[in-house]
PDB file of C-alpha atoms in Angstrom:
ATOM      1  CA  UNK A  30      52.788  85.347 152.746  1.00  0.00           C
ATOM      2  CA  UNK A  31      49.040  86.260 153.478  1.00  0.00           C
ATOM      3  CA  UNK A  32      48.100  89.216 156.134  1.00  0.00           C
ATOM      4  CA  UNK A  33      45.900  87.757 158.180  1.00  0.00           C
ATOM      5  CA  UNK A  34      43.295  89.367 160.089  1.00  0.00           C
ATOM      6  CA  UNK A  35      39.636  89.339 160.832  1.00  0.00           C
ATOM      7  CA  UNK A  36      36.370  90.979 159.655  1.00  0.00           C
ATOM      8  CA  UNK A  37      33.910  91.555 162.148  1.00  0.00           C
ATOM      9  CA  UNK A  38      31.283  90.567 159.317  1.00  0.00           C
ATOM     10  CA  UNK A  39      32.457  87.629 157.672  1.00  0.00           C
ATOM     11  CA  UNK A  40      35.517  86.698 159.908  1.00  0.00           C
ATOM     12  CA  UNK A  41      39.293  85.443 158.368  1.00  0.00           C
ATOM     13  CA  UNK A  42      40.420  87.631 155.606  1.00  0.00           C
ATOM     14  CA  UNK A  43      43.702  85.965 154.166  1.00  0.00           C
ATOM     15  CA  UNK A  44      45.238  88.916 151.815  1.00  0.00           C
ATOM     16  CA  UNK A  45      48.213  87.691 149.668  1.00  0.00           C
ATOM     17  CA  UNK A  46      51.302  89.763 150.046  1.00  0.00           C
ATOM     18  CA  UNK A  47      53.691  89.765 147.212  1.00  0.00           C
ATOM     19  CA  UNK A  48      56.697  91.354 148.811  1.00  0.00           C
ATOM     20  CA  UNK A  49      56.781  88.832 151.427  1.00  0.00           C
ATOM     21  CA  UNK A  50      57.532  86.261 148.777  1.00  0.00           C
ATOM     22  CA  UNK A  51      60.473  88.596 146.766  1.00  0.00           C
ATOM     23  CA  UNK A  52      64.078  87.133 147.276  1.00  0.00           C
ATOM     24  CA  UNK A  53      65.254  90.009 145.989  1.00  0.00           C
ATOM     25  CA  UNK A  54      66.538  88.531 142.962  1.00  0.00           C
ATOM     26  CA  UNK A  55      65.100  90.292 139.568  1.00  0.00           C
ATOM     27  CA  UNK A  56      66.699  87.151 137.454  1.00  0.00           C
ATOM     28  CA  UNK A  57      64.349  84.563 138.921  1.00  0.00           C
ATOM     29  CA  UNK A  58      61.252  87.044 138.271  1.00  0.00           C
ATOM     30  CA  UNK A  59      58.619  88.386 140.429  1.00  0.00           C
ATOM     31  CA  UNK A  60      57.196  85.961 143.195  1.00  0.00           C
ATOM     32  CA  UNK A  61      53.416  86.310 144.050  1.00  0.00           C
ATOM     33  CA  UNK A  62      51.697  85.107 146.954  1.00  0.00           C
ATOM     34  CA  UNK A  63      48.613  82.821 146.827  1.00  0.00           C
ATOM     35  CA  UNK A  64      46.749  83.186 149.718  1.00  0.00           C
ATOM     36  CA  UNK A  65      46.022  79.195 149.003  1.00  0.00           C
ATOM     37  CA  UNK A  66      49.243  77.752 147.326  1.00  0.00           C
ATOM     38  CA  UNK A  67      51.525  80.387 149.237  1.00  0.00           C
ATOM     39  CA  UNK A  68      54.733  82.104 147.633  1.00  0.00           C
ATOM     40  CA  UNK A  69      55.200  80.859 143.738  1.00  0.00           C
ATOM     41  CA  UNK A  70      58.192  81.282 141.838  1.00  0.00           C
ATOM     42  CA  UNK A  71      58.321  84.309 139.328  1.00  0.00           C
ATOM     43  CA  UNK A  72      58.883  83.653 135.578  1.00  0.00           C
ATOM     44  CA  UNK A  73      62.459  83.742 135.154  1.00  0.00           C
ATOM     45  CA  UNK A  74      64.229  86.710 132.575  1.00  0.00           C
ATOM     46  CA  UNK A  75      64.994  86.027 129.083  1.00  0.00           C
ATOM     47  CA  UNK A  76      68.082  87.813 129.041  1.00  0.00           C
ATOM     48  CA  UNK A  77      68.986  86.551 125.410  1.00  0.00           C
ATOM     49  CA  UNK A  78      69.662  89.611 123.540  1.00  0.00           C
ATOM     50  CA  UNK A  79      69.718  87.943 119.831  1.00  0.00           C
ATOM     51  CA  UNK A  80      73.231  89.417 119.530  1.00  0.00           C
ATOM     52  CA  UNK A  81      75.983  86.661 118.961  1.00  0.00           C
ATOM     53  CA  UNK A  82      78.719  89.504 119.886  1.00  0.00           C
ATOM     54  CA  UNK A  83      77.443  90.094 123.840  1.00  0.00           C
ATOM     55  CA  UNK A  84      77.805  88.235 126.419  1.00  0.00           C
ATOM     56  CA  UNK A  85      74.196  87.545 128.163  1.00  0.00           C
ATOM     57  CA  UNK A  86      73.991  87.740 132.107  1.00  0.00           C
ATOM     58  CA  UNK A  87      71.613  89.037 134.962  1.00  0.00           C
ATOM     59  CA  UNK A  88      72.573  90.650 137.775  1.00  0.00           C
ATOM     60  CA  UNK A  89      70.084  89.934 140.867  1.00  0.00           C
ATOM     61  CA  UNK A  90      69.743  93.852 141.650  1.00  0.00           C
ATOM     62  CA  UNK A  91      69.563  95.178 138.194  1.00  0.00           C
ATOM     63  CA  UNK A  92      68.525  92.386 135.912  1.00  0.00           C
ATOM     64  CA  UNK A  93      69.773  91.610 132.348  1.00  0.00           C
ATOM     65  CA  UNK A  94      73.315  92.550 131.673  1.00  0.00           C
ATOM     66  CA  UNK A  95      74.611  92.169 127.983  1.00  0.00           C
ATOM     67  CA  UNK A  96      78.173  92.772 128.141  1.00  0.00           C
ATOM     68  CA  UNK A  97      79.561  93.445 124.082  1.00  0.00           C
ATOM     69  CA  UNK A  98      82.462  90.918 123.499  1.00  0.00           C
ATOM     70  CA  UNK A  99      84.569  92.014 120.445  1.00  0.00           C
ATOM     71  CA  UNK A 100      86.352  89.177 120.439  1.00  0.00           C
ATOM     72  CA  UNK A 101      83.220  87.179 119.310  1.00  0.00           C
ATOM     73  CA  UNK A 102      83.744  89.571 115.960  1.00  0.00           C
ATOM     74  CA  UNK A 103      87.398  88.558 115.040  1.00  0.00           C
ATOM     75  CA  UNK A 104      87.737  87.259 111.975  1.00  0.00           C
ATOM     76  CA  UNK A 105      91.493  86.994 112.236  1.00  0.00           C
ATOM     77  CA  UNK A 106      92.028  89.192 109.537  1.00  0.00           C
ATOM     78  CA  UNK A 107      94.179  92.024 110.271  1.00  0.00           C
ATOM     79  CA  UNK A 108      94.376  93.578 106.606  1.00  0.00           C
ATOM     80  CA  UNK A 109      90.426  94.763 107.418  1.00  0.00           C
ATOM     81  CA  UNK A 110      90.951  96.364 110.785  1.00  0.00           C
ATOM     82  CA  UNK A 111      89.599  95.411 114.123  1.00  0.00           C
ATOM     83  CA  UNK A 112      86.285  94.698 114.295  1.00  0.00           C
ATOM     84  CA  UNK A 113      83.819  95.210 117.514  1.00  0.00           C
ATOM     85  CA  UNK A 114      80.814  94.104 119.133  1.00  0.00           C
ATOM     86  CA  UNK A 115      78.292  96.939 119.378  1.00  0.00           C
ATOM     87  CA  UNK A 116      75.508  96.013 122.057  1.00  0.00           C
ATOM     88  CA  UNK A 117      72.637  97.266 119.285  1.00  0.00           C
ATOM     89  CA  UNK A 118      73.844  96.558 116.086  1.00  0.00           C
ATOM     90  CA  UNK A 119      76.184  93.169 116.880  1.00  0.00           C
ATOM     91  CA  UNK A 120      79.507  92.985 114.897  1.00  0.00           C
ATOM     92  CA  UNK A 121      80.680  96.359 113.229  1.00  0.00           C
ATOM     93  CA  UNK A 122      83.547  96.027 110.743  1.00  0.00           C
ATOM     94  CA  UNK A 123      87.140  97.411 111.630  1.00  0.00           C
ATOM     95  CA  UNK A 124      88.597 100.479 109.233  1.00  0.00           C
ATOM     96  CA  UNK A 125      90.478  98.307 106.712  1.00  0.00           C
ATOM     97  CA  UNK A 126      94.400  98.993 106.967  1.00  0.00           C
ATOM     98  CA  UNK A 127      95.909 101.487 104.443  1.00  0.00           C
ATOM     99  CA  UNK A 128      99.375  99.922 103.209  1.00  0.00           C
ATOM    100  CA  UNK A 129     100.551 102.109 101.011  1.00  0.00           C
ATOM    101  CA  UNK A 130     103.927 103.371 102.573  1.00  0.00           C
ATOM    102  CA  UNK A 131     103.982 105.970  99.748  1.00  0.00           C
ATOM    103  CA  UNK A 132     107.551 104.348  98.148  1.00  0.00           C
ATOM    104  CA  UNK A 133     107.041 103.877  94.908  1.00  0.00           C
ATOM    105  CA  UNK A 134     109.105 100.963  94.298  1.00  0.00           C
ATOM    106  CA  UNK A 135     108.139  98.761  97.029  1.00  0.00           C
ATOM    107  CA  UNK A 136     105.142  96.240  96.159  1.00  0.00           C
ATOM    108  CA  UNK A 137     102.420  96.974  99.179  1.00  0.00           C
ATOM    109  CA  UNK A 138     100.238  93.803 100.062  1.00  0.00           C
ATOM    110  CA  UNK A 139      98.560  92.821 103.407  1.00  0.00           C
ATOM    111  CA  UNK A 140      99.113  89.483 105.069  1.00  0.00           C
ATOM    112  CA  UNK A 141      96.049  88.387 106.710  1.00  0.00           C
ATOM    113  CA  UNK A 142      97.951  87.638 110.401  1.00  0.00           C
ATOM    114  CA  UNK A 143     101.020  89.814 110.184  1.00  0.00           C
ATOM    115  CA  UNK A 144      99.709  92.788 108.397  1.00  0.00           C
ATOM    116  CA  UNK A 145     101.260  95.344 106.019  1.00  0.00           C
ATOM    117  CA  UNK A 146     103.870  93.881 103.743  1.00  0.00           C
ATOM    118  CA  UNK A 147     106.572  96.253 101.418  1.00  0.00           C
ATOM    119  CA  UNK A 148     108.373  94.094  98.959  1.00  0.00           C
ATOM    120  CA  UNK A 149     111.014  95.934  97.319  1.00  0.00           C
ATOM    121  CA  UNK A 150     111.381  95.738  93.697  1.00  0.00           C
ATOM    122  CA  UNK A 151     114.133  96.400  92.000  1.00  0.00           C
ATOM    123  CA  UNK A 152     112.897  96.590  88.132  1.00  0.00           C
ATOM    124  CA  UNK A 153     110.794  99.214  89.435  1.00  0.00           C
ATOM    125  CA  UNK A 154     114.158 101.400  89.350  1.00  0.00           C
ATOM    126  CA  UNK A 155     115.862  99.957  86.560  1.00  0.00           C
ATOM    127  CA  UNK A 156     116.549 103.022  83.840  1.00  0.00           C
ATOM    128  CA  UNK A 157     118.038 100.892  81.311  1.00  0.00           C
ATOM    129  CA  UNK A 158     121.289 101.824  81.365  1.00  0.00           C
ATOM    130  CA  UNK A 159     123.958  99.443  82.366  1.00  0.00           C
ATOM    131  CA  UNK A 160     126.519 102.032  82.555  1.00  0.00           C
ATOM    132  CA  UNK A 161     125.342 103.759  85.985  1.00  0.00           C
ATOM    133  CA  UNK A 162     125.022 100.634  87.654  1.00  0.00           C
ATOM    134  CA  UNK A 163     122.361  98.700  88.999  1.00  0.00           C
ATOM    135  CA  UNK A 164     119.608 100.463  90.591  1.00  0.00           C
ATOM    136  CA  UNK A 165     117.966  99.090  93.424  1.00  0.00           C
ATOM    137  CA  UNK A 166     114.502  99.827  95.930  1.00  0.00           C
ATOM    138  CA  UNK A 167     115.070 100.170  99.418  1.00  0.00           C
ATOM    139  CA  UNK A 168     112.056  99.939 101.666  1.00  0.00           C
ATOM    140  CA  UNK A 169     112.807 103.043 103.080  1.00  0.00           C
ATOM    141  CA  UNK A 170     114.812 105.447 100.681  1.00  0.00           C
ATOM    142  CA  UNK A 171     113.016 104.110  97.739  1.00  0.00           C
ATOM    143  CA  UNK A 172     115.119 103.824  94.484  1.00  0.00           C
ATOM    144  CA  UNK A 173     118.772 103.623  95.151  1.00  0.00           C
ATOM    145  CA  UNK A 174     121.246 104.532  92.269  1.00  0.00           C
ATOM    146  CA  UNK A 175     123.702 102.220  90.890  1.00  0.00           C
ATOM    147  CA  UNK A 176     127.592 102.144  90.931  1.00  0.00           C
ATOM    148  CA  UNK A 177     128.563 103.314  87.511  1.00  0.00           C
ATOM    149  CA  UNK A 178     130.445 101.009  85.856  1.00  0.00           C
ATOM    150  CA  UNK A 179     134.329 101.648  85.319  1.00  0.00           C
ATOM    151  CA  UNK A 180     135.413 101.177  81.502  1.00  0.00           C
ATOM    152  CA  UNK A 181     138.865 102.128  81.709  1.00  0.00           C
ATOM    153  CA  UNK A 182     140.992  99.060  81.558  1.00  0.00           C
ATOM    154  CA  UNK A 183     143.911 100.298  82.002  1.00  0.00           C
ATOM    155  CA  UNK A 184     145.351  99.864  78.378  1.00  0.00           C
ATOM    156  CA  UNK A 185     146.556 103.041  76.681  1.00  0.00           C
ATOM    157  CA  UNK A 186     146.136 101.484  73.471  1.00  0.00           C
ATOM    158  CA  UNK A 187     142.331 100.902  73.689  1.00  0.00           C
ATOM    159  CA  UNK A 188     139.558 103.548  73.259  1.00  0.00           C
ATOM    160  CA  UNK A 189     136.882 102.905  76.328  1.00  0.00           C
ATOM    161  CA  UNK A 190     133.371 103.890  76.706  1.00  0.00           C
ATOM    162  CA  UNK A 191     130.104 102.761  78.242  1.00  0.00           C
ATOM    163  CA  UNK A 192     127.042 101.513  75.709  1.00  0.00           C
ATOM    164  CA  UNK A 193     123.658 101.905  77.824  1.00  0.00           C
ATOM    165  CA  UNK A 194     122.719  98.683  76.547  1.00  0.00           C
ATOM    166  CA  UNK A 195     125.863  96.808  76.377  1.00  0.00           C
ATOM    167  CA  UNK A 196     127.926  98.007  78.435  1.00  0.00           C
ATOM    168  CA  UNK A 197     131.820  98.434  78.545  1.00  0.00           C
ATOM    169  CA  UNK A 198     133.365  98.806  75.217  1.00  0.00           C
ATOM    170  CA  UNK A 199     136.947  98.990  73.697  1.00  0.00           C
ATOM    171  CA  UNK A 200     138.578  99.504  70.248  1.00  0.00           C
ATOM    172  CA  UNK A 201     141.921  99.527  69.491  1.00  0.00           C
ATOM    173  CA  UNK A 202     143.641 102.501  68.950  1.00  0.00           C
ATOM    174  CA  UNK A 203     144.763 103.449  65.391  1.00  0.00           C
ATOM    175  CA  UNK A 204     148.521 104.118  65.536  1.00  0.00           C
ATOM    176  CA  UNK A 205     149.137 104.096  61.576  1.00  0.00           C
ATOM    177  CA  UNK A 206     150.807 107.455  60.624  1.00  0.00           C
ATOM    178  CA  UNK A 207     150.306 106.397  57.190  1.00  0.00           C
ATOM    179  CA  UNK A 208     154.060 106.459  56.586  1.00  0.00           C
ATOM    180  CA  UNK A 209     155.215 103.786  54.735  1.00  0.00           C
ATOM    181  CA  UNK A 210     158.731 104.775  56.083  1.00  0.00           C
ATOM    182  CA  UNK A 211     157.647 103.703  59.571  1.00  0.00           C
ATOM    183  CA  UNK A 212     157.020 101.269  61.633  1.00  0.00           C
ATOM    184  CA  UNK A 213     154.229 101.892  64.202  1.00  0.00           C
ATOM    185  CA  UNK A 214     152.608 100.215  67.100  1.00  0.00           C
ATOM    186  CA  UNK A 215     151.417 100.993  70.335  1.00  0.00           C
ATOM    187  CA  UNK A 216     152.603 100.860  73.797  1.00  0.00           C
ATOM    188  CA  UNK A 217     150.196  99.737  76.225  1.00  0.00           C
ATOM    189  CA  UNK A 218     151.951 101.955  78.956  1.00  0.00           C
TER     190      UNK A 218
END
């Protein structure tokens, strides 16, 4: 690795050349020549980064490589969005999911693996009244009304009506003429 040539005056000169020692690899570092020793290894790049999230490399031609890796930044956790690896600042936090599916009678949680969760719930449409039926939430529609109840029972004899509270209700009929001379009932048909 020296040039070697000769000084009329003091004879041998032995002049290290570095770039007969470079194997053109930039990872391994910059070989020198000593004109005693010959070509010595270079000091070999640190390409540690200090970033857990990238993935530390060198490429011969251009030297350290740090490839972001946002799977390194998971945290399994769907509910606060996906998280990535920025080369600078490591792991950046995801935008956390918005569940609210804007029905007002469905119960909106997050599940850590599956995500967004709408549990219907029915008291949320209950109006206290038994006579319209049973309300109930869909997922979709959101409260769903009831199928009123049917009081008539099919007995001409009873009075029928619907209590909001208790429900069906029937009294018999009052048939007395308040004749003494007759004799009165009432036919169910």
């Amino acid at each position: 690795c020296t040039i070697d040539t000769c000084d009329p005056l003091t004879g041998c000169v032995h002049t290290p050349d570095d770039t007969a020692c470079d194997d053109n690899n930039v990872c391994n570092g910059i070989e020198t020549c000593d004109p005693i020793m010959g070509c010595m290894p270079g000091q070999p790049l640190d390409c540690d980064d200090g970033i857990a999230c990238t993935i530390d490399t060198c490429d011969p031609l251009t030297g350290c490589v740090h490839t972001p890796d946002d799977t390194a930044c998971d945290d399994n956790n769907v509910c606060n969005g996906v998280e990535t690896c920025d080369p600078i600042m490591g792991c950046m936090p995801g935008q956390p999911l918005d569940c609210d599916d804007g029905v007002a009678c469905t119960i909106d949680t997050c599940d850590p693996l599956t995500g967004c969760v709408h549990t219907p719930d029915d008291t949320a449409c209950d109006d206290n009244n038994v006579c319209n039926g049973i309300e109930t939430c869909d997922p979709v529609l959101g409260c769903v009304p009831g199928e009123p109840l049917d009081c008539d029972d099919g007995n001409a004899c009873t009075e029928d009506w619907c209590d909001p509270q208790m429900g069906c209700m029937y009294a018999l009929i009052d048939c007395d003429d308040r004749d003494a001379c007759t004799f009165d009932w009432c036919d169910p048909s």
